[in-house]
Amino acid sequence: MVGILSFLWIIPFVGSLIVWGIGTTQRAAKWIALGFSLVELGLASWLLLALINGSWAGALGTPTASQPPTPGPFVPLYYMERVGWWTQFGFNYVVGVDGLSVPLIWLTALLTTLAVVFHWDEEARPRAFFGLFLFLEMALVGVFLALDFIIFAIFWELVLLPMFFLIGIWGGPNRRYAALKFLIFTHVGFVIMLLSIFSLYWFYSASVNTAVYGTNAPTLDMTAFLHGALRHATGSSIVYMTLGAQIPIFAAFLFGFIVKLPSVPFHTWLPDAHVEAPTGGSVLLAGVLLKMGGYGIFRINLGMLPDAARNLWWALAILGTASMIYAAFVCLAQIDLKRLIAYSSVGHMGFVLLGAASMTVIGVQGAIFQLFNHGIITAILFMLAGSVKHSTGTRDIPRLQGLARVMPQFSLILAIGFFASLGLPGLNSFWSEFMVFVGAYGSPNLDMNRRLVLIPLISIVVTAAYYLYTMQRILFGDPPEDLAKAHDLLPWERISYAVLVALVFLVGFFPLPFLGMINAYTSGSFPWLGGI
Amino acid sequence: MIENAWVAWLILLLPLAAFVIIGLLGRWLRDGSGYVAVAAMLGSLVLSLYVFVQVLAQGAIGGNFAAQTIAGYVWLPSIPGNEIRISLLIDNLSSLMLVLVSFLCLLIFIYSLGYMHEEEGKPRYYAEVSLFATGMLGTVSADNFLQLLIFWEIMGLCSYLLIGFWYHKPEAAAAAKKAFLVTRVGDVLFLIGVLVIWNEFGTLRFNEIAPRVGLLSPQLLTLIPLLLFGGAVGKSAQFPLHAWLPDAMEGPTTVSALIHAATMVKAGVYLTARSFIFLVPLAPGVQPPFTAILVIAGIGGFTAIFAATMAVVNNDIKRVLAFSTISQLAYMFLGLGAGAYVMATEAVNGEPVNSAGYSAALYHLFNHAFFKALLFLSAGSVIHAVHTNDMREMGGLSKSMPITSRVMLFGSLALAGIIPFSGFFSKGEVLSVTFDAGADHPGFYLLYVLGLFTAFLTAFYAFRLWFMTFHGEYRGHEHLHESPRVMTTPLLILAGFTLISGLLAYPMQGFGNLVFFGRPEAGFPLVGIPPVHYLLEALSLGVAGLGIGLAWSIYETKRIPAERFTRAPGGAFIHRMLTKRYWIDDAYDAFGRTVVYGLAHGLDWFDRTVIDGIVNAVARGGMRVAVESDVFDRRVIDGAVNALSLETVRTSWRLRQRQTGQVQNYAWVVVVGIVAVVVLLFGFSFLQRFLAGR
């Protein structure tokens, strides 16, 4: 059955073909891209509303969790679509969504639309430019939808192509180096991930498939592993992978995901890629591409390999804490505004690892919520870096001064974005960071020494320091003469900012809709997690 | 039960609405924005009074009013049945604080109509102070620690924005950053406290925690109030996080009066009062955390004299008042600490408890809010006329500014603690509670002496300020004038309150009958009604008179030249130490510059040179291998791989014809990657079998 979920990736795919592949005028390209991305956003919003409140689903049909034929607990996945493909080899087309993927799918649709709007004045090859955006959207949505390893891997790899060209063609002066670095880093991560997929397929999938679906054949169906892992972790007597088998696979997947996330020490592709990428590319790169890593950690590392996760939590905790502190200090030394924002992403993704490492319900919820919140905030920040470059011709913090006077709208948005990013209570990312810390502090893993939670907390102060220091330098003071003629935000830029800032406040004041959805996911998928 | 309790939400929402309206429409409202803010605040005051009168009518004096929670919507759904909600708590303390805060906000907003009249950016000012009012009203009405933290940080944000109101001045920008960062350190401690509380109790609501405090281990019972106190130290500018408050005077004077004297800095005292549920666990058999209590009282006693000494040598009229605020806040912490010690000892001994210290500290909070707001606004009136903060360029202003001069005299008398002005009652009460605590722990006698000496210094610097400003000859070059009525009317109202607020305790048989912890004081020595300890009160009054006398003879009659102190042996050093603020600010700056930025630049270097160096070296090595094995690759491996990669390569070539990218490299990466997959897959499966022992 192919339904709404498949349309979620088919629509942008068709859109990209029409914008780019089939000839249209340059002028029409952006309108076509906007139309397709709006249709996609509408569809994603409908799905989001359906998951927030089942009675709003309407024609989609109330979301009901799909259940494997064998009795026992099962991971709630909604709107599953399954098409037999090379069934004899266990390759199928399986897509489905839950409280983990729907916020990210919606985020993808939203940020793609806003990126198209933000680049309304793009002059250089707009057909290819907007076509690649839609192609990227297709691949990203596909990653979050896929529940078959092959589909997952194909979409995962397809994400690289458009981003590579977006950086390599529309990027800054050092774009070739940055694009290649991005490609090689993430590709190496992918290769190692692929390795563990094959390993799962050859060695373990048949027995898991038997236990869950009663079919003794190898399979690449991720749902078999998800249901099997849940039953295994909640104590049902079921044949599942042993701890010794889980650990190497866990490590290999984790490597792929922390390169993408990214985590220290595999993060250096990120600042280079961002500095060179066009604004819309940066928005999607930081807003959604990084989230693939976080998504993978919850879907696969925690969702399918629970024994290994419970044993290797310390690796996640160390990587996360190291990223948070290291990135915060490095940010303090940055001169290029965009590079600073890029490093701050590394730090904020550290929260995701820390939340996952806490192995508590609230910590995992906070980490998932952080994926969403960071996507919103970092989109604002990268757009700001684009706006200031467009307006003043530079992003160098020492050359910018007194912008509050010449660019008041820009300054207001910058202040909101910075305060949201440093976790000001009442704005969205406060909730996710707070929940991660609650989880980390209350984690059963830290029973020996809860004082360790102080280490990641240092990063909160340093994060506030680098944002305030930056604001002091670029917003305050008297503007130098060469900035006096800088123009403020452009009309289409204002639209993008208005939507994102509204979300910052809305989610900050009323986090419940998103948290409720995430709560449903964690309580269904991870009843074995500890904590309060 | 309060009727129409939902109106309590409007107390917070009206200023929030003003913030939104001014924020969105400020460009069109211009001068009207001030009136929007004033109207909203007036509404908040009326509603606060409506709530407070009901609380009083239902027997708040004497302790017959049962605290009431007004539940709001869910914030965090994580714990079924125990979600975190935004809710308002209406009890004696919070309903009084709502009235106090909205009243002071209203007066200062009205004053601002005159004071900020010539400023650009008025809409920004009124939007930010309205948001601040929401933050402060939300802080004092929160029913759980998380909500308190959230509104607390909203205040911090507004404080940052308003200190930096004149953002083009570099000092203002630096002061704003310093204020936010230093308080942030305290906020992190507060946040940890919240984490610990939630982890232990599964709830953050005051009323649900209080009966279960006995379940805590002794270590945690000590740790939690100290962590919360850490937040209070930051917000209330106590040692060692005091450094931001004097610099915060870069903001407009109205902001200093409202945020950095009357309201926000009091939030730390309020939080410590709320954490009495941990300090004095009224459950049988629970050992109170005496260590934590001593830390609070000790920091209070020390900061009181520490800040007062720095006020003595400063020549900036606002900074003197800022140091004075730190010192007076420290009195409140001293009172809370001493009161908690007495109360905890009584509880352990099974005696009836009385919360005299708790009531005295909050009484001082109440009185100080009025007289310090008055002092700042009078200083603002002076600055409005002479256009400088430096008292050396003032003098003789009482002729041209009679109203300002007289109301400031009222404020100074209250600050110095002269009967019958309000400061006398509450400060004397704090000191006598400290003296009483000495019977339980001798350390409090030392703190009492420090407090008494601080009272002397307080009277001295208060009147040094007054004489230097209003007496003698005018030393500046401005055309002097009294401030307009829109500014002097709030001054006169506040001056009235410096007289009344001390006497308000009489009709309620002592302030401790309205604001208390545990149960009201009826039957105990009553707070706020002197004289309880005739001797102690006389002593306080005596040292205050001494201080005023010294100030009079140095700055008015000049019978004692000030140089006598600076020329004395060691005097110059002490003077330099005090003007340099004990070098603490310099030490913090040096730490930030060398350690923090040093670390930042070091790690940045590491990132660029070491990590990226390794990455690039690996890439170069890979390139070389690829080139040198090119021939081998083409002939042997490519043949096998081409079948797999044909489609990808074709796509790449098609892309290349359209674009000018690094397609060839991409193709190579794909090829190498797939080769790697195949090779590693074999290796990995071999390893797997090997591990499995097959």
mmCIF file with all atom_site columns, C-alpha atoms in Angstrom, chain A residues 248-311:
data_model
loop_
_atom_site.group_PDB
_atom_site.id
_atom_site.type_symbol
_atom_site.label_atom_id
_atom_site.label_alt_id
_atom_site.label_comp_id
_atom_site.label_asym_id
_atom_site.label_entity_id
_atom_site.label_seq_id
_atom_site.pdbx_PDB_ins_code
_atom_site.Cartn_x
_atom_site.Cartn_y
_atom_site.Cartn_z
_atom_site.occupancy
_atom_site.B_iso_or_equiv
_atom_site.pdbx_formal_charge
_atom_site.auth_seq_id
_atom_site.auth_comp_id
_atom_site.auth_asym_id
_atom_site.auth_atom_id
_atom_site.pdbx_PDB_model_num
ATOM 1  C CA . PRO A 1 248 ? 30.499 -4.221 17.479 1.00 0.00 ? 248 PRO A CA 1
ATOM 2  C CA . ILE A 1 249 ? 27.381 -3.362 15.513 1.00 0.00 ? 249 ILE A CA 1
ATOM 3  C CA . PHE A 1 250 ? 26.493 -0.664 17.999 1.00 0.00 ? 250 PHE A CA 1
ATOM 4  C CA . ALA A 1 251 ? 29.980 0.801  17.688 1.00 0.00 ? 251 ALA A CA 1
ATOM 5  C CA . ALA A 1 252 ? 29.886 0.783  13.901 1.00 0.00 ? 252 ALA A CA 1
ATOM 6  C CA . PHE A 1 253 ? 26.486 2.455  13.697 1.00 0.00 ? 253 PHE A CA 1
ATOM 7  C CA . LEU A 1 254 ? 27.516 4.939  16.344 1.00 0.00 ? 254 LEU A CA 1
ATOM 8  C CA . PHE A 1 255 ? 30.540 5.903  14.299 1.00 0.00 ? 255 PHE A CA 1
ATOM 9  C CA . GLY A 1 256 ? 28.378 6.646  11.291 1.00 0.00 ? 256 GLY A CA 1
ATOM 10 C CA . PHE A 1 257 ? 26.007 8.704  13.360 1.00 0.00 ? 257 PHE A CA 1
ATOM 11 C CA . ILE A 1 258 ? 28.508 10.742 15.354 1.00 0.00 ? 258 ILE A CA 1
ATOM 12 C CA . VAL A 1 259 ? 30.283 11.746 12.176 1.00 0.00 ? 259 VAL A CA 1
ATOM 13 C CA . LYS A 1 260 ? 26.973 13.041 10.925 1.00 0.00 ? 260 LYS A CA 1
ATOM 14 C CA . LEU A 1 261 ? 25.848 14.569 14.228 1.00 0.00 ? 261 LEU A CA 1
ATOM 15 C CA . PRO A 1 262 ? 28.779 15.561 14.524 1.00 0.00 ? 262 PRO A CA 1
ATOM 16 C CA . SER A 1 263 ? 30.630 14.907 17.709 1.00 0.00 ? 263 SER A CA 1
ATOM 17 C CA . VAL A 1 264 ? 34.161 15.790 18.707 1.00 0.00 ? 264 VAL A CA 1
ATOM 18 C CA . PRO A 1 265 ? 36.627 14.640 17.300 1.00 0.00 ? 265 PRO A CA 1
ATOM 19 C CA . PHE A 1 266 ? 34.893 13.990 13.959 1.00 0.00 ? 266 PHE A CA 1
ATOM 20 C CA . HIS A 1 267 ? 33.399 17.446 13.637 1.00 0.00 ? 267 HIS A CA 1
ATOM 21 C CA . THR A 1 268 ? 35.904 19.402 11.574 1.00 0.00 ? 268 THR A CA 1
ATOM 22 C CA . TRP A 1 269 ? 34.005 18.954 8.332  1.00 0.00 ? 269 TRP A CA 1
ATOM 23 C CA . LEU A 1 270 ? 31.123 20.944 9.779  1.00 0.00 ? 270 LEU A CA 1
ATOM 24 C CA . PRO A 1 271 ? 32.629 24.431 10.208 1.00 0.00 ? 271 PRO A CA 1
ATOM 25 C CA . ASP A 1 272 ? 34.280 24.246 6.795  1.00 0.00 ? 272 ASP A CA 1
ATOM 26 C CA . ALA A 1 273 ? 31.112 23.054 5.103  1.00 0.00 ? 273 ALA A CA 1
ATOM 27 C CA . HIS A 1 274 ? 29.053 25.774 6.759  1.00 0.00 ? 274 HIS A CA 1
ATOM 28 C CA . VAL A 1 275 ? 31.441 28.596 6.057  1.00 0.00 ? 275 VAL A CA 1
ATOM 29 C CA . GLU A 1 276 ? 31.405 27.767 2.352  1.00 0.00 ? 276 GLU A CA 1
ATOM 30 C CA . ALA A 1 277 ? 27.785 26.670 1.952  1.00 0.00 ? 277 ALA A CA 1
ATOM 31 C CA . PRO A 1 278 ? 25.104 29.057 0.704  1.00 0.00 ? 278 PRO A CA 1
ATOM 32 C CA . THR A 1 279 ? 22.684 30.160 3.429  1.00 0.00 ? 279 THR A CA 1
ATOM 33 C CA . GLY A 1 280 ? 19.892 27.787 2.488  1.00 0.00 ? 280 GLY A CA 1
ATOM 34 C CA . GLY A 1 281 ? 22.364 24.942 2.351  1.00 0.00 ? 281 GLY A CA 1
ATOM 35 C CA . SER A 1 282 ? 23.592 25.807 5.833  1.00 0.00 ? 282 SER A CA 1
ATOM 36 C CA . VAL A 1 283 ? 20.033 25.996 7.102  1.00 0.00 ? 283 VAL A CA 1
ATOM 37 C CA . LEU A 1 284 ? 19.281 22.505 5.901  1.00 0.00 ? 284 LEU A CA 1
ATOM 38 C CA . LEU A 1 285 ? 22.721 21.171 6.770  1.00 0.00 ? 285 LEU A CA 1
ATOM 39 C CA . ALA A 1 286 ? 22.550 22.255 10.402 1.00 0.00 ? 286 ALA A CA 1
ATOM 40 C CA . GLY A 1 287 ? 18.791 22.213 10.684 1.00 0.00 ? 287 GLY A CA 1
ATOM 41 C CA . VAL A 1 288 ? 18.111 18.750 9.359  1.00 0.00 ? 288 VAL A CA 1
ATOM 42 C CA . LEU A 1 289 ? 21.196 16.911 8.114  1.00 0.00 ? 289 LEU A CA 1
ATOM 43 C CA . LEU A 1 290 ? 22.777 16.799 11.557 1.00 0.00 ? 290 LEU A CA 1
ATOM 44 C CA . LYS A 1 291 ? 19.520 15.456 12.934 1.00 0.00 ? 291 LYS A CA 1
ATOM 45 C CA . MET A 1 292 ? 19.958 12.326 10.838 1.00 0.00 ? 292 MET A CA 1
ATOM 46 C CA . GLY A 1 293 ? 22.720 11.340 13.228 1.00 0.00 ? 293 GLY A CA 1
ATOM 47 C CA . GLY A 1 294 ? 20.541 11.888 16.267 1.00 0.00 ? 294 GLY A CA 1
ATOM 48 C CA . TYR A 1 295 ? 17.648 10.115 14.609 1.00 0.00 ? 295 TYR A CA 1
ATOM 49 C CA . GLY A 1 296 ? 19.859 7.124  13.877 1.00 0.00 ? 296 GLY A CA 1
ATOM 50 C CA . ILE A 1 297 ? 21.076 6.928  17.445 1.00 0.00 ? 297 ILE A CA 1
ATOM 51 C CA . PHE A 1 298 ? 17.540 6.650  18.784 1.00 0.00 ? 298 PHE A CA 1
ATOM 52 C CA . ARG A 1 299 ? 16.130 4.518  15.983 1.00 0.00 ? 299 ARG A CA 1
ATOM 53 C CA . ILE A 1 300 ? 18.980 2.055  15.754 1.00 0.00 ? 300 ILE A CA 1
ATOM 54 C CA . ASN A 1 301 ? 21.471 2.313  18.611 1.00 0.00 ? 301 ASN A CA 1
ATOM 55 C CA . LEU A 1 302 ? 18.907 2.587  21.372 1.00 0.00 ? 302 LEU A CA 1
ATOM 56 C CA . GLY A 1 303 ? 15.943 1.107  19.545 1.00 0.00 ? 303 GLY A CA 1
ATOM 57 C CA . MET A 1 304 ? 17.575 -2.041 18.200 1.00 0.00 ? 304 MET A CA 1
ATOM 58 C CA . LEU A 1 305 ? 20.645 -2.616 20.353 1.00 0.00 ? 305 LEU A CA 1
ATOM 59 C CA . PRO A 1 306 ? 19.456 -1.972 23.909 1.00 0.00 ? 306 PRO A CA 1
ATOM 60 C CA . ASP A 1 307 ? 21.932 -4.255 25.647 1.00 0.00 ? 307 ASP A CA 1
ATOM 61 C CA . ALA A 1 308 ? 24.883 -2.584 24.009 1.00 0.00 ? 308 ALA A CA 1
ATOM 62 C CA . ALA A 1 309 ? 23.394 0.844  24.746 1.00 0.00 ? 309 ALA A CA 1
ATOM 63 C CA . ARG A 1 310 ? 23.093 0.000  28.391 1.00 0.00 ? 310 ARG A CA 1
ATOM 64 C CA . ASN A 1 311 ? 26.712 -1.104 28.461 1.00 0.00 ? 311 ASN A CA 1
#
